[in-house]
Short mmCIF file of C-alpha atoms in Angstrom, two decimals:
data_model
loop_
_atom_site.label_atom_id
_atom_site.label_comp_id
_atom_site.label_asym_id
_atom_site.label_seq_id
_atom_site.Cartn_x
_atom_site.Cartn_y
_atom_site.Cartn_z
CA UNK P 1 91.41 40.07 108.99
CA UNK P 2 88.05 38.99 110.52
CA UNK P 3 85.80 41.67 111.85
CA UNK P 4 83.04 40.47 114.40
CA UNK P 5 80.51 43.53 114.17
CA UNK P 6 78.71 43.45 117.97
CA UNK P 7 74.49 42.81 117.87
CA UNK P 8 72.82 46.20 116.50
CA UNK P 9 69.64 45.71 118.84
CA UNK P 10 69.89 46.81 122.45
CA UNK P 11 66.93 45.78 124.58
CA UNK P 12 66.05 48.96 127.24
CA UNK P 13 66.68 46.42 130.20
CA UNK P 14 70.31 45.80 128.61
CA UNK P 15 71.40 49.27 127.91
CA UNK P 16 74.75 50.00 129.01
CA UNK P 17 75.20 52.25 131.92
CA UNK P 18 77.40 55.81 131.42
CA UNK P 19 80.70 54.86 131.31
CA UNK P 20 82.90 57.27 133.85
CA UNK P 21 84.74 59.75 131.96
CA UNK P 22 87.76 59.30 134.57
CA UNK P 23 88.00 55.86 133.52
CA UNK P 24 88.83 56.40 129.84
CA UNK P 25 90.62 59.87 130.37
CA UNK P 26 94.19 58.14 130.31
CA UNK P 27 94.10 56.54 127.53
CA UNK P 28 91.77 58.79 125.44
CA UNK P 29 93.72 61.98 126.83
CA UNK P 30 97.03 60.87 127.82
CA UNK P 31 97.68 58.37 125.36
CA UNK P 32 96.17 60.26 121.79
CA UNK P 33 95.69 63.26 122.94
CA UNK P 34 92.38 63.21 121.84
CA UNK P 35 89.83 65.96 124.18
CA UNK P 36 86.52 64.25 126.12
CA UNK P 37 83.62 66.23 126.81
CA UNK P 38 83.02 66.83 130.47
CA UNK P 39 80.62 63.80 131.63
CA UNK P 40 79.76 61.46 132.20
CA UNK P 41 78.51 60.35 129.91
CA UNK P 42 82.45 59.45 128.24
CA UNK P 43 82.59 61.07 124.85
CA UNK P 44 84.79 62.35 122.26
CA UNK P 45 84.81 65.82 121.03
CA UNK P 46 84.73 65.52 116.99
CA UNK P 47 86.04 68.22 114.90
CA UNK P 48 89.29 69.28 116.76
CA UNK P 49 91.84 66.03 116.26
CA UNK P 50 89.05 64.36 113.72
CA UNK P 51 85.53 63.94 112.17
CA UNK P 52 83.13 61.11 111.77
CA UNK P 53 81.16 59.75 108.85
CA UNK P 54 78.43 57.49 110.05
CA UNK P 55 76.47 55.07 108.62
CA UNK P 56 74.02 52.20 109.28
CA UNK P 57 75.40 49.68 110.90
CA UNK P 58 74.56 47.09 107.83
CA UNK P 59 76.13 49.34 105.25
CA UNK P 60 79.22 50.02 107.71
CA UNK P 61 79.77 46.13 107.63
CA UNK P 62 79.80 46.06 103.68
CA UNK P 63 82.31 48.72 103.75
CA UNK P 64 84.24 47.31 106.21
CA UNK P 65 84.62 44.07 103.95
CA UNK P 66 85.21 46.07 100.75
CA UNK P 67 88.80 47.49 98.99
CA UNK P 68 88.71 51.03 100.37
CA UNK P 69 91.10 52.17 102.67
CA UNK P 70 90.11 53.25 106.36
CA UNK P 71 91.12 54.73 109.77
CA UNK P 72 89.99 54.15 112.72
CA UNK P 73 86.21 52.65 112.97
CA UNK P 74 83.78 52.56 115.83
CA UNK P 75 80.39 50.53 116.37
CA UNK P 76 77.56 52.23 118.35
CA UNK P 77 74.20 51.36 118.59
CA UNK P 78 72.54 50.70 115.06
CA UNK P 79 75.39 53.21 113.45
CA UNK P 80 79.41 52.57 112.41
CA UNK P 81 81.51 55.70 112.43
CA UNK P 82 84.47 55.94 110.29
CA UNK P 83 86.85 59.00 111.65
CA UNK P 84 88.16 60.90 109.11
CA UNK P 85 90.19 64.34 109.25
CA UNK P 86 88.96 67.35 110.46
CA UNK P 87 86.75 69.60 108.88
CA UNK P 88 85.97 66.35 106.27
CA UNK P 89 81.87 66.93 107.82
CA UNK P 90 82.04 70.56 105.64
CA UNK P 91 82.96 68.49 102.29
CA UNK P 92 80.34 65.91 102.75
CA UNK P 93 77.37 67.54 101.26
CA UNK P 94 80.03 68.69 97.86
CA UNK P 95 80.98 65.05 97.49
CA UNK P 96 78.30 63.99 97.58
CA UNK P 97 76.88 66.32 94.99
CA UNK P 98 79.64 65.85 93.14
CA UNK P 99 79.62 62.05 92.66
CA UNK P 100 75.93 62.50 91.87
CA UNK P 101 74.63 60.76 94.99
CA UNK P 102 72.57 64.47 96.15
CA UNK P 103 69.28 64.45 96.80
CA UNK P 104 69.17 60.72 97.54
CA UNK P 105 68.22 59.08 101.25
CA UNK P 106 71.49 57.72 102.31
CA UNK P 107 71.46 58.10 105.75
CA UNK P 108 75.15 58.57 105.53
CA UNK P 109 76.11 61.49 107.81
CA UNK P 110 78.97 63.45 109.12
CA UNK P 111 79.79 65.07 112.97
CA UNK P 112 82.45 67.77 112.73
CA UNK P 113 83.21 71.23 114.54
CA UNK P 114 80.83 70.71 118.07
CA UNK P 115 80.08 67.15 117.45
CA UNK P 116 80.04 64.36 119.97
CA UNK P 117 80.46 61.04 119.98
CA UNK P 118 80.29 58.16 122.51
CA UNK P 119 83.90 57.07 123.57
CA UNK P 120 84.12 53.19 122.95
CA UNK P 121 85.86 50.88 125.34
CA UNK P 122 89.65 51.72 125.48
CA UNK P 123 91.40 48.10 123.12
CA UNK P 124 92.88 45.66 125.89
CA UNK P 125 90.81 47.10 128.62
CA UNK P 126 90.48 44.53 131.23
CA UNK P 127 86.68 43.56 131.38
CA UNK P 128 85.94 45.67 128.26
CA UNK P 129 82.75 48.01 128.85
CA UNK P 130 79.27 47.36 129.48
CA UNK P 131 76.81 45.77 127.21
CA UNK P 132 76.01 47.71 124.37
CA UNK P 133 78.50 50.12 125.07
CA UNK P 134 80.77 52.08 121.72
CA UNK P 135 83.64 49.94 120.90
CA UNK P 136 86.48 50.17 118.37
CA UNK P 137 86.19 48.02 115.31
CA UNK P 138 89.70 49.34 114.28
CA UNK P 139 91.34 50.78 117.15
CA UNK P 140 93.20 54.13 116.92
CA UNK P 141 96.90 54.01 117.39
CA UNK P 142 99.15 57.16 118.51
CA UNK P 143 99.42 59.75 115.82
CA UNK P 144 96.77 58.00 113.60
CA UNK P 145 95.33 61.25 112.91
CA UNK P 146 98.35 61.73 110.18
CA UNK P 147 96.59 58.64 108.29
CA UNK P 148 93.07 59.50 108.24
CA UNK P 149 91.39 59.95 105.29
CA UNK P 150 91.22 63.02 103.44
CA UNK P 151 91.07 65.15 100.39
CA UNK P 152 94.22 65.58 98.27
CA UNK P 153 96.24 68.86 98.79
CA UNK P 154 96.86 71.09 96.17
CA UNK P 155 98.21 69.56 93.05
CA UNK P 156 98.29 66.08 95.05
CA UNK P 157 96.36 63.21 94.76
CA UNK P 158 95.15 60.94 97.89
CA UNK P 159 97.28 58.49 99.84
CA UNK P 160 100.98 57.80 100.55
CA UNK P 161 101.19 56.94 96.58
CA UNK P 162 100.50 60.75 95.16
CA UNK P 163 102.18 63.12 97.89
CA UNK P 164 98.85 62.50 100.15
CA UNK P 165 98.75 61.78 104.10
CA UNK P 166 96.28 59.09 103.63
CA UNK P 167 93.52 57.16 102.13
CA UNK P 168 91.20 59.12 99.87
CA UNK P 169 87.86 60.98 101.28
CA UNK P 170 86.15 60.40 97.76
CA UNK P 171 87.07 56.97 97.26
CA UNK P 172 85.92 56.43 101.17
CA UNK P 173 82.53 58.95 100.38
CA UNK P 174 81.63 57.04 96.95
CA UNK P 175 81.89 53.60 98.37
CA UNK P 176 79.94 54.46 101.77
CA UNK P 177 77.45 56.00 99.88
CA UNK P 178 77.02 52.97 97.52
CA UNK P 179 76.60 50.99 100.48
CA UNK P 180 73.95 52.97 102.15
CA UNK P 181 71.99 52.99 98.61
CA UNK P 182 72.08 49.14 98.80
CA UNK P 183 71.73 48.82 101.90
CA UNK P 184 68.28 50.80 101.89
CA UNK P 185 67.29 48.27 98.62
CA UNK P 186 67.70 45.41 100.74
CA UNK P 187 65.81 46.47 103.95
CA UNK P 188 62.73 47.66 100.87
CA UNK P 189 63.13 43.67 99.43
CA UNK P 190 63.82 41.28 101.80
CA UNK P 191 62.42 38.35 100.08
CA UNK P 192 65.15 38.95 97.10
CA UNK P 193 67.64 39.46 100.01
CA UNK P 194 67.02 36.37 101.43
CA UNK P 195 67.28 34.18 97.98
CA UNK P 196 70.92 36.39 96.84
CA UNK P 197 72.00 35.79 100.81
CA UNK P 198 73.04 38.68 103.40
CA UNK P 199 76.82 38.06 102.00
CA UNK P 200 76.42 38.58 98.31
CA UNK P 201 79.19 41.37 97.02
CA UNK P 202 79.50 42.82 93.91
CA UNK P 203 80.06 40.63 90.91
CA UNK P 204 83.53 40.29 90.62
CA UNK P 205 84.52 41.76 93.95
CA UNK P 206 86.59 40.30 96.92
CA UNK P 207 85.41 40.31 100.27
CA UNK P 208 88.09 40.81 103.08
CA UNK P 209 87.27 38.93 106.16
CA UNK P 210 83.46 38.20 107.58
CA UNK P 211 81.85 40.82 109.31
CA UNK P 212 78.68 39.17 110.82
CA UNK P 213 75.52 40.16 113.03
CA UNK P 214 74.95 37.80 116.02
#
């Protein structure tokens, strides 16, 4: 499935206006079930129905191409957001630690409990939203939350598979974080970048779809 990430760079002439909270309220509210934060501006209240792990927006697109299961994804400014269950923010730091990425510059980040995020552009909203406004790379469904990913229950493992609600949180950590390390190569040597190509993967590994900067 093709992913068309939007352009990173908002000029201050073309940033997008506050979008009403009213507007989104049905869908975000009625629809989901998912609480907005008095506004405008429109946002979503993390840490009650989910959390979000963010990420630069040229890591997020790697990821997106990669092997590991996702929920929902959103694309803001220069950052992608990948919501994941609630109170996942508290077990970043641990993961981390534990899959030996602590104490390096990821950039990779988590909102949870009193967190805020800019609601995207309800999907099949007539007009879609301003330029530069939030919008869903993979748009939530009804009772999504049940899917996102998460660490394994008690004597469970991750995913449908081992007893699990959904995809793994370590599996989904470990890869974002590998992404944000490479990522932050690639920015420090563009000349190599630009002889290997924006695209190269790992060796050996398949990319899903093209994600691509305009």
């Amino acid at each position: 499935m093709a992913v068309t990430v939007p352009p990173p760079r908002v000029a201050p002439e073309d940033s997008p206006a506050d979008p009403p909270r009213d507007a989104y309220a049905s869908w975000y509210e009625g629809v989901l079930g998912w609480p907005l934060a008095e506004g405008p501006p429109a946002e979503l209240v993390t840490g009650v129905r989910f959390d979000v792990l963010e990420l630069p927006a040229d890591a997020g697109e790697r990821l997106l191409r990669g092997p590991v299961a996702t929920g929902p994804v959103v694309f803001s400014g220069r950052r992608t957001g990948f919501l994941v269950a609630p109170g996942s923010a508290e077990e970043l730091d641990g993961l981390l630690d534990w899959l030996e990425w602590g104490g390096v510059a990821l950039d990779l980040t988590a909102l949870g409990s009193g967190g805020r995020i800019s609601a995207p552009v309800p999907p099949g909203r007539p007009g879609g939203g301003p330029r530069g406004a939030a919008v869903w790379l993979r748009p939530p469904e009804q009772g999504c939350e049940a899917l996102l990913p998460s660490l394994p229950g008690p004597g469970q493992g991750a995913g449908p598979r081992h007893g699990g609600a959904g995809p793994d949180l370590v599996r989904l950590v470990a890869a974002a974080a590998t992404e944000c390390h490479r990522a932050r190569l690639w920015r420090r040597t563009p000349s190599r970048g630009a002889a290997a190509g924006p695209r190269a993967g790992r060796p050996g590994q398949t990319l899903v779809g093209q994600a691509r900067f305009s």
